[in-house]
mmCIF file of C-alpha atoms and ligand atoms in Angstrom:
data_model
loop_
_atom_site.group_PDB
_atom_site.id
_atom_site.type_symbol
_atom_site.label_atom_id
_atom_site.label_comp_id
_atom_site.label_asym_id
_atom_site.label_seq_id
_atom_site.Cartn_x
_atom_site.Cartn_y
_atom_site.Cartn_z
ATOM 1 C CA MET A 16 18.587 7.412 33.915
ATOM 2 C CA PRO A 17 14.962 7.049 35.056
ATOM 3 C CA ALA A 18 12.827 4.482 33.250
ATOM 4 C CA PRO A 19 10.937 5.918 30.256
ATOM 5 C CA ALA A 20 7.557 7.088 31.427
ATOM 6 C CA ALA A 21 4.165 6.340 29.939
ATOM 7 C CA ASN A 22 2.810 9.666 31.156
ATOM 8 C CA LYS A 23 5.547 12.042 29.960
ATOM 9 C CA ARG A 24 5.622 13.181 26.350
ATOM 10 C CA VAL A 25 8.685 13.722 24.177
ATOM 11 C CA LYS A 26 8.400 17.274 22.812
ATOM 12 C CA ASN A 27 8.870 18.090 19.125
ATOM 13 C CA LYS A 28 8.999 14.484 18.012
ATOM 14 C CA ARG A 29 6.688 12.704 15.671
ATOM 15 C CA ILE A 30 6.971 9.100 14.569
ATOM 16 C CA SER A 31 4.782 7.502 11.935
ATOM 17 C CA ARG A 32 4.051 3.932 11.111
ATOM 18 C CA ASN A 33 2.459 2.501 7.998
ATOM 19 C CA ILE A 34 -0.122 -0.213 8.095
ATOM 20 C CA ILE A 35 -1.987 -2.055 5.398
ATOM 21 C CA ILE A 36 -5.732 -2.343 5.770
ATOM 22 C CA GLY A 37 -7.196 -4.695 3.259
ATOM 23 C CA SER A 38 -9.410 -7.549 2.285
ATOM 24 C CA GLU A 39 -9.225 -10.592 0.074
ATOM 25 C CA ALA A 40 -12.227 -12.399 -1.335
ATOM 26 C CA TYR A 41 -12.251 -15.793 -3.031
ATOM 27 C CA THR A 42 -15.122 -17.199 -5.019
ATOM 28 C CA LEU A 43 -16.566 -20.318 -3.411
ATOM 29 C CA PRO A 44 -17.389 -23.370 -5.515
ATOM 30 C CA PRO A 45 -21.082 -23.101 -6.434
ATOM 31 C CA LEU A 46 -23.845 -24.940 -4.587
ATOM 32 C CA GLY A 47 -23.855 -28.642 -5.539
ATOM 33 C CA ASP A 48 -20.155 -28.634 -6.450
ATOM 34 C CA PRO A 49 -18.551 -31.493 -4.475
ATOM 35 C CA SER A 50 -15.576 -29.268 -3.647
ATOM 36 C CA ARG A 51 -17.784 -26.672 -1.922
ATOM 37 C CA PRO A 52 -16.957 -26.715 1.814
ATOM 38 C CA LYS A 53 -19.753 -28.025 4.020
ATOM 39 C CA GLY A 54 -21.769 -25.958 6.429
ATOM 40 C CA ILE A 55 -21.773 -22.715 4.469
ATOM 41 C CA PRO A 56 -25.177 -21.045 3.973
ATOM 42 C CA ASP A 57 -26.531 -21.717 0.474
ATOM 43 C CA ASP A 58 -26.564 -18.063 -0.550
ATOM 44 C CA HIS A 59 -22.909 -17.426 0.330
ATOM 45 C CA THR A 60 -20.724 -17.036 -2.752
ATOM 46 C CA LYS A 61 -17.419 -15.790 -1.310
ATOM 47 C CA ARG A 62 -14.949 -16.493 1.417
ATOM 48 C CA TRP A 63 -13.294 -13.296 2.580
ATOM 49 C CA THR A 64 -10.686 -12.045 5.017
ATOM 50 C CA VAL A 65 -10.306 -8.500 6.286
ATOM 51 C CA TYR A 66 -6.975 -7.643 7.857
ATOM 52 C CA VAL A 67 -4.590 -5.117 9.382
ATOM 53 C CA ARG A 68 -0.947 -5.900 8.588
ATOM 54 C CA GLN A 69 2.394 -4.212 8.507
ATOM 55 C CA PRO A 70 4.145 -3.666 5.184
ATOM 56 C CA GLN A 71 6.762 -6.320 4.556
ATOM 57 C CA GLY A 72 10.064 -5.529 6.263
ATOM 58 C CA ASP A 73 8.605 -2.764 8.433
ATOM 59 C CA PRO A 74 9.225 -2.683 12.167
ATOM 60 C CA SER A 75 6.921 -4.929 14.146
ATOM 61 C CA LEU A 76 3.501 -3.358 14.571
ATOM 62 C CA THR A 77 2.813 -4.931 17.925
ATOM 63 C CA THR A 78 5.336 -2.463 19.361
ATOM 64 C CA TRP A 79 2.503 0.052 19.305
ATOM 65 C CA LEU A 80 -0.604 -1.881 18.279
ATOM 66 C CA ASN A 81 -2.260 -3.809 21.081
ATOM 67 C CA LYS A 82 -5.453 -5.136 19.553
ATOM 68 C CA VAL A 83 -7.763 -4.636 16.604
ATOM 69 C CA GLN A 84 -11.531 -4.829 16.507
ATOM 70 C CA PHE A 85 -13.483 -5.383 13.322
ATOM 71 C CA LYS A 86 -17.170 -4.486 13.313
ATOM 72 C CA ILE A 87 -18.639 -6.588 10.520
ATOM 73 C CA PHE A 88 -22.199 -6.636 9.140
ATOM 74 C CA ASN A 89 -24.675 -7.029 11.979
ATOM 75 C CA THR A 90 -26.343 -10.179 10.636
ATOM 76 C CA TYR A 91 -23.162 -12.127 11.382
ATOM 77 C CA GLU A 92 -22.868 -13.864 14.695
ATOM 78 C CA ASN A 93 -20.937 -11.753 17.186
ATOM 79 C CA PRO A 94 -20.353 -8.902 14.731
ATOM 80 C CA LEU A 95 -17.726 -7.149 16.867
ATOM 81 C CA ARG A 96 -14.678 -9.349 16.365
ATOM 82 C CA THR A 97 -11.649 -8.708 18.538
ATOM 83 C CA CYS A 98 -8.096 -9.792 17.719
ATOM 84 C CA GLU A 99 -5.836 -9.518 20.738
ATOM 85 C CA ASN A 100 -2.786 -10.766 18.846
ATOM 86 C CA PRO A 101 -1.587 -11.004 15.255
ATOM 87 C CA PRO A 102 -2.743 -11.960 12.757
ATOM 88 C CA PHE A 103 -5.213 -9.100 13.097
ATOM 89 C CA GLU A 104 -7.805 -10.498 10.719
ATOM 90 C CA VAL A 105 -11.288 -11.922 10.378
ATOM 91 C CA THR A 106 -12.327 -14.589 7.893
ATOM 92 C CA GLU A 107 -15.968 -15.239 7.013
ATOM 93 C CA THR A 108 -18.168 -16.237 4.126
ATOM 94 C CA GLY A 109 -20.940 -14.149 2.607
ATOM 95 C CA TRP A 110 -22.558 -12.824 -0.526
ATOM 96 C CA GLY A 111 -22.266 -9.047 -0.304
ATOM 97 C CA GLY A 112 -19.758 -6.321 0.452
ATOM 98 C CA PHE A 113 -20.205 -3.759 3.228
ATOM 99 C CA ASN A 114 -18.277 -1.225 5.264
ATOM 100 C CA ILE A 115 -16.239 -2.587 8.138
ATOM 101 C CA ASP A 116 -15.402 -0.345 11.080
ATOM 102 C CA ILE A 117 -11.925 -0.999 12.373
ATOM 103 C CA ARG A 118 -10.729 0.084 15.804
ATOM 104 C CA LEU A 119 -7.031 0.219 16.433
ATOM 105 C CA HIS A 120 -6.190 -0.074 20.120
ATOM 106 C CA PHE A 121 -2.713 1.074 21.064
ATOM 107 C CA GLN A 122 -0.333 -0.393 23.589
ATOM 108 C CA PRO A 123 -0.962 0.996 27.077
ATOM 109 C CA LEU A 124 2.562 2.487 27.212
ATOM 110 C CA SER A 125 1.536 4.816 24.359
ATOM 111 C CA GLY A 126 -1.153 6.582 26.352
ATOM 112 C CA GLU A 127 -3.060 6.955 23.056
ATOM 113 C CA LYS A 128 -6.807 6.659 22.611
ATOM 114 C CA ALA A 129 -8.127 4.119 20.112
ATOM 115 C CA GLN A 130 -8.306 5.241 16.493
ATOM 116 C CA TYR A 131 -10.928 4.365 13.912
ATOM 117 C CA ARG A 132 -10.583 3.365 10.313
ATOM 118 C CA GLN A 133 -13.011 2.019 7.746
ATOM 119 C CA HIS A 134 -12.621 -0.531 5.022
ATOM 120 C CA PHE A 135 -15.103 -1.445 2.346
ATOM 121 C CA LEU A 136 -15.201 -5.197 1.918
ATOM 122 C CA GLN A 137 -14.783 -5.472 -1.853
ATOM 123 C CA LEU A 138 -16.107 -8.810 -3.100
ATOM 124 C CA GLU A 139 -16.733 -8.009 -6.746
ATOM 125 C CA LYS A 140 -14.176 -7.396 -9.470
ATOM 126 C CA TYR A 141 -13.020 -3.794 -9.841
ATOM 127 C CA GLY A 142 -10.427 -1.663 -11.584
ATOM 128 C CA ASP A 143 -9.405 -1.513 -15.234
ATOM 129 C CA GLU A 144 -9.963 -4.311 -17.742
ATOM 130 C CA LYS A 145 -6.595 -5.909 -17.114
ATOM 131 C CA GLN A 146 -7.047 -5.927 -13.337
ATOM 132 C CA GLN A 147 -10.509 -7.408 -13.707
ATOM 133 C CA ALA A 148 -9.214 -10.114 -16.039
ATOM 134 C CA THR A 149 -6.567 -11.073 -13.440
ATOM 135 C CA GLN A 150 -9.194 -11.107 -10.691
ATOM 136 C CA GLU A 151 -11.472 -13.237 -12.845
ATOM 137 C CA ALA A 152 -8.722 -15.734 -13.717
ATOM 138 C CA SER A 153 -7.457 -16.099 -10.138
ATOM 139 C CA GLY A 154 -10.861 -15.974 -8.461
ATOM 140 C CA LEU A 155 -9.318 -13.523 -5.991
ATOM 141 C CA VAL A 156 -10.281 -9.913 -5.375
ATOM 142 C CA ARG A 157 -7.906 -7.966 -3.149
ATOM 143 C CA ALA A 158 -8.423 -4.389 -1.975
ATOM 144 C CA GLU A 159 -5.647 -2.823 0.079
ATOM 145 C CA PHE A 160 -4.941 0.651 1.386
ATOM 146 C CA LEU A 161 -1.843 1.988 3.030
ATOM 147 C CA GLU A 162 -2.717 3.907 6.178
ATOM 148 C CA VAL A 163 -0.462 6.066 8.274
ATOM 149 C CA VAL A 164 -0.625 6.160 12.034
ATOM 150 C CA GLN A 165 1.133 9.156 13.553
ATOM 151 C CA PHE A 166 2.413 9.495 17.064
ATOM 152 C CA ASN A 167 2.739 13.154 17.836
ATOM 153 C CA GLU A 168 4.903 13.868 20.838
ATOM 154 C CA PRO A 169 4.819 10.231 21.906
ATOM 155 C CA THR A 170 5.171 9.217 25.517
ATOM 156 C CA GLU A 171 8.730 8.513 26.571
ATOM 157 C CA ALA A 172 7.926 4.821 26.797
ATOM 158 C CA LEU A 173 6.475 4.738 23.282
ATOM 159 C CA PHE A 174 9.380 6.747 21.880
ATOM 160 C CA GLU A 175 11.772 4.285 23.431
ATOM 161 C CA ALA A 176 9.862 1.359 21.925
ATOM 162 C CA LEU A 177 9.567 2.973 18.477
ATOM 163 C CA THR A 178 13.306 3.654 18.304
ATOM 164 C CA SER A 179 14.389 0.293 19.662
ATOM 165 C CA GLU A 180 16.225 -2.391 17.712
ATOM 166 C CA ASP A 181 13.797 -4.997 19.046
ATOM 167 C CA GLN A 182 11.193 -3.950 16.522
ATOM 168 C CA TRP A 183 13.145 -5.729 13.801
ATOM 169 C CA HIS A 184 13.953 -8.898 15.685
ATOM 170 C CA TYR A 185 10.941 -10.644 14.220
ATOM 171 C CA LEU A 186 12.658 -10.406 10.820
ATOM 172 C CA GLN A 187 15.745 -12.164 12.037
ATOM 173 C CA MET A 188 16.469 -15.381 10.192
ATOM 174 C CA PRO A 189 19.249 -17.876 10.527
ATOM 175 C CA ALA A 190 22.234 -16.129 8.932
ATOM 176 C CA LYS A 191 23.007 -17.182 5.385
ATOM 177 C CA GLY A 192 25.956 -16.244 3.204
ATOM 178 C CA GLY A 193 29.138 -16.941 5.093
ATOM 179 C CA LYS A 194 30.978 -15.630 8.117
ATOM 180 C CA LYS A 195 30.768 -11.915 7.375
ATOM 181 C CA ALA A 196 27.008 -12.001 6.888
ATOM 182 C CA ALA A 197 26.609 -14.090 10.015
ATOM 183 C CA MET A 198 28.705 -11.616 11.988
ATOM 184 C CA MET A 199 26.798 -8.609 10.659
ATOM 185 C CA ALA A 200 23.516 -10.320 11.376
ATOM 186 C CA ALA A 201 24.638 -11.150 14.885
ATOM 187 C CA GLN A 202 25.868 -7.595 15.489
ATOM 188 C CA MET A 203 22.758 -5.792 14.447
ATOM 189 C CA GLY A 204 19.952 -8.215 13.994
ATOM 190 C CA GLY A 205 20.605 -8.325 10.254
ATOM 191 C CA ARG A 206 19.520 -4.769 9.591
ATOM 192 C CA PRO A 207 20.903 -1.237 9.548
ATOM 193 C CA LYS A 208 21.600 0.284 12.908
ATOM 194 C CA ARG A 209 19.502 3.309 13.759
ATOM 195 C CA GLY A 210 20.163 6.278 15.956
ATOM 196 C CA TYR A 211 22.990 8.797 16.146
ATOM 197 C CA PRO A 212 26.634 7.836 16.637
ATOM 198 C CA ASN A 213 26.580 9.484 20.059
ATOM 199 C CA GLY A 214 24.000 6.924 21.093
ATOM 200 C CA GLU A 215 21.062 9.307 20.995
ATOM 201 C CA ARG A 216 18.001 7.345 20.007
ATOM 202 C CA SER A 217 16.240 8.156 16.807
ATOM 203 C CA ALA A 218 14.121 6.548 14.124
ATOM 204 C CA GLN A 219 16.642 8.011 11.628
ATOM 205 C CA LEU A 220 19.586 6.296 9.983
ATOM 206 C CA PRO A 221 23.004 7.359 11.308
ATOM 207 C CA ASP A 222 24.695 10.319 9.546
ATOM 208 C CA LYS A 223 27.704 8.497 8.175
ATOM 209 C CA GLY A 224 28.498 4.942 7.192
ATOM 210 C CA GLY A 225 31.266 2.747 8.548
ATOM 211 C CA ASP A 226 32.325 -0.859 8.772
ATOM 212 C CA ASP A 227 29.434 -1.799 10.964
ATOM 213 C CA VAL A 228 27.033 0.807 9.525
ATOM 214 C CA PRO A 229 26.129 -0.229 5.975
ATOM 215 C CA PHE A 230 23.278 2.272 5.588
ATOM 216 C CA SER A 231 23.615 5.932 6.510
ATOM 217 C CA GLN A 232 21.962 9.245 5.762
ATOM 218 C CA GLU A 233 25.067 10.155 3.759
ATOM 219 C CA GLN A 234 24.564 7.096 1.570
ATOM 220 C CA GLU A 235 20.855 7.827 1.364
ATOM 221 C CA GLN A 236 21.649 11.373 0.150
ATOM 222 C CA ALA A 237 24.074 10.005 -2.471
ATOM 223 C CA LEU A 238 21.372 7.643 -3.682
ATOM 224 C CA ILE A 239 18.809 10.461 -3.816
ATOM 225 C CA GLN A 240 21.321 12.574 -5.787
ATOM 226 C CA SER A 241 21.947 9.800 -8.295
ATOM 227 C CA ILE A 242 18.210 9.210 -8.694
ATOM 228 C CA ARG A 243 17.719 12.976 -9.260
ATOM 229 C CA GLU A 244 20.369 12.925 -11.977
ATOM 230 C CA LYS A 245 18.678 9.995 -13.648
ATOM 231 C CA ILE A 246 15.340 11.761 -13.432
ATOM 232 C CA GLY A 247 17.037 14.674 -15.248
ATOM 233 C CA VAL A 248 18.197 12.354 -18.026
ATOM 234 C CA VAL A 249 14.731 10.856 -18.380
ATOM 235 C CA GLU A 250 13.151 14.326 -18.407
ATOM 236 C CA ARG A 251 15.464 15.495 -21.205
ATOM 237 C CA GLU A 252 14.685 12.360 -23.189
ATOM 238 C CA LEU A 253 11.002 12.925 -22.621
ATOM 239 C CA GLU A 254 11.359 16.495 -23.883
ATOM 240 C CA GLU A 255 13.077 15.254 -27.037
ATOM 241 C CA GLU A 256 10.391 12.647 -27.592
ATOM 242 C CA THR A 257 7.669 15.246 -27.074
ATOM 243 C CA LYS A 258 9.311 17.506 -29.667
ATOM 244 C CA ARG A 259 9.512 14.610 -32.085
ATOM 245 C CA ARG A 260 5.877 13.739 -31.479
ATOM 246 C CA ASP A 261 4.809 17.351 -32.067
ATOM 247 C CA GLN A 262 6.690 17.385 -35.364
ATOM 248 C CA THR A 263 5.127 14.102 -36.443
ATOM 249 C CA GLU A 264 1.699 15.382 -35.497
ATOM 250 C CA LYS A 265 2.274 18.549 -37.514
ATOM 251 C CA ARG A 266 3.291 16.500 -40.535
ATOM 252 C CA LEU A 267 0.304 14.253 -40.058
ATOM 253 C CA LYS A 268 -1.969 17.280 -39.908
ATOM 254 C CA GLY A 269 -0.417 18.651 -43.080
ATOM 255 C CA LEU A 270 -0.851 15.345 -44.862
ATOM 256 C CA ARG A 271 -4.414 15.066 -43.664
ATOM 257 C CA ALA A 272 -5.175 18.572 -44.909
ATOM 258 C CA GLU A 273 -3.657 17.740 -48.301
ATOM 259 C CA LEU A 274 -5.509 14.485 -48.484
ATOM 260 C CA GLY A 275 -8.691 16.191 -47.313
ATOM 261 C CA HIS A 276 -8.233 18.764 -50.022
ATOM 262 C CA GLU A 277 -7.800 16.023 -52.643
ATOM 263 C CA ALA A 278 -10.731 14.080 -51.259
ATOM 264 C CA ALA A 279 -12.895 17.228 -51.317
ATOM 265 C CA GLN A 280 -11.932 17.897 -54.919
ATOM 266 C CA GLN A 281 -12.743 14.324 -55.857
ATOM 267 C CA ALA A 282 -16.090 14.545 -54.106
ATOM 268 C CA ALA A 283 -16.829 17.840 -55.844
ATOM 269 C CA GLN A 284 -15.960 16.358 -59.235
ATOM 270 C CA GLN A 285 -18.087 13.340 -58.547
ATOM 271 C CA ALA A 286 -20.981 15.496 -57.382
ATOM 272 C CA SER A 287 -20.808 17.685 -60.478
ATOM 273 C CA GLY A 288 -20.617 14.482 -62.590
ATOM 274 C CA ASP A 289 -23.701 13.165 -60.799
ATOM 275 C CA ARG A 290 -25.507 16.412 -61.395
ATOM 276 C CA SER A 291 -24.638 16.480 -65.077
ATOM 277 C CA ARG A 292 -25.728 12.860 -65.455
ATOM 278 C CA ARG A 293 -29.007 13.621 -63.714
ATOM 279 C CA ARG A 294 -29.703 16.507 -66.036
HETATM 280 C C1 SLL B 310 -25.675 -3.480 2.595
HETATM 281 N N1 SLL B 310 -24.193 -4.451 1.020
HETATM 282 O O1 SLL B 310 -24.777 -2.740 3.004
HETATM 283 C C2 SLL B 310 -25.367 -4.675 1.766
HETATM 284 C C3 SLL B 310 -25.328 -5.795 2.740
HETATM 285 C C4 SLL B 310 -24.509 -7.918 3.551
HETATM 286 C C5 SLL B 310 -23.886 -9.136 3.152
HETATM 287 C C6 SLL B 310 -24.355 -6.843 2.493
HETATM 288 C C7 SLL B 310 -24.175 -12.542 4.663
HETATM 289 C C8 SLL B 310 -24.299 -12.168 6.060
HETATM 290 C C9 SLL B 310 -24.680 -13.308 6.983
HETATM 291 C C10 SLL B 310 -23.721 -11.405 3.814
HETATM 292 O O2 SLL B 310 -22.857 -11.538 2.969
HETATM 293 N N2 SLL B 310 -24.281 -10.208 3.982
HETATM 294 O O3 SLL B 310 -24.639 -14.434 6.595
HETATM 295 O O4 SLL B 310 -25.024 -12.920 8.096
HETATM 296 O O5 SLL B 310 -26.861 -3.299 2.885
#
């Protein structure tokens, strides 16, 4: 078989990857506080980090992501910050939020042009009351967004990389939990095997399970089915509850009307009493 090419595309295939684009901002100790780190401009109130990460447990993002550039506010020194390797992040101090332009540069084997994303550096509390209370108490404001990167008809070389077991090797940990676990971990890098039983490469789970295939599409379907059934149960319960609520509301309305009627009568009596007294 010829080596996978970086200039030939795989037709009718699309592979997506999720990434997290986010920022975290901590409140700095105020000026004059002995615990305030030295050398920070007096007007800076926050230390922040902006980052591009992969969701926990996802395949390694460096398979396809080569480098990330963050274009931060232009008053900072060297505002175009380049990260050639993970962690893809920039940490700075400042006083105000602003939009950060993020350039995602793909691995050369992908043949893809760079893509652009934006992230607003959120320094101040936001969200509902409860969220703001948590942010206040912890002194941390985090703003994260899940972004999808799609590879449409990837190059052969990228397809090969995005369907390879190697992408999960970074997750591999010393095997815990006895001989069986150790053997499974050794066999498949501690994670479900992908691809079709005939060896065809794919980002999909295999159709059917087996001794060495703990997760399969069949099992996934069974799980989906059982979740659907449970959704049905919850929906029926919800319907019942809604009926009950409607009935209660009707009764409440009735009671209110009765009460209102009584209250109106009382008011009328009182008013006529007032009038007669005034006369
Ligand atoms: C804006 N939100 O878009 C404002 C600007 C700039 C914040 C915010 C310090 C920068 C430095 C800092 O936090 N600037 O020290 O260079 O117009």
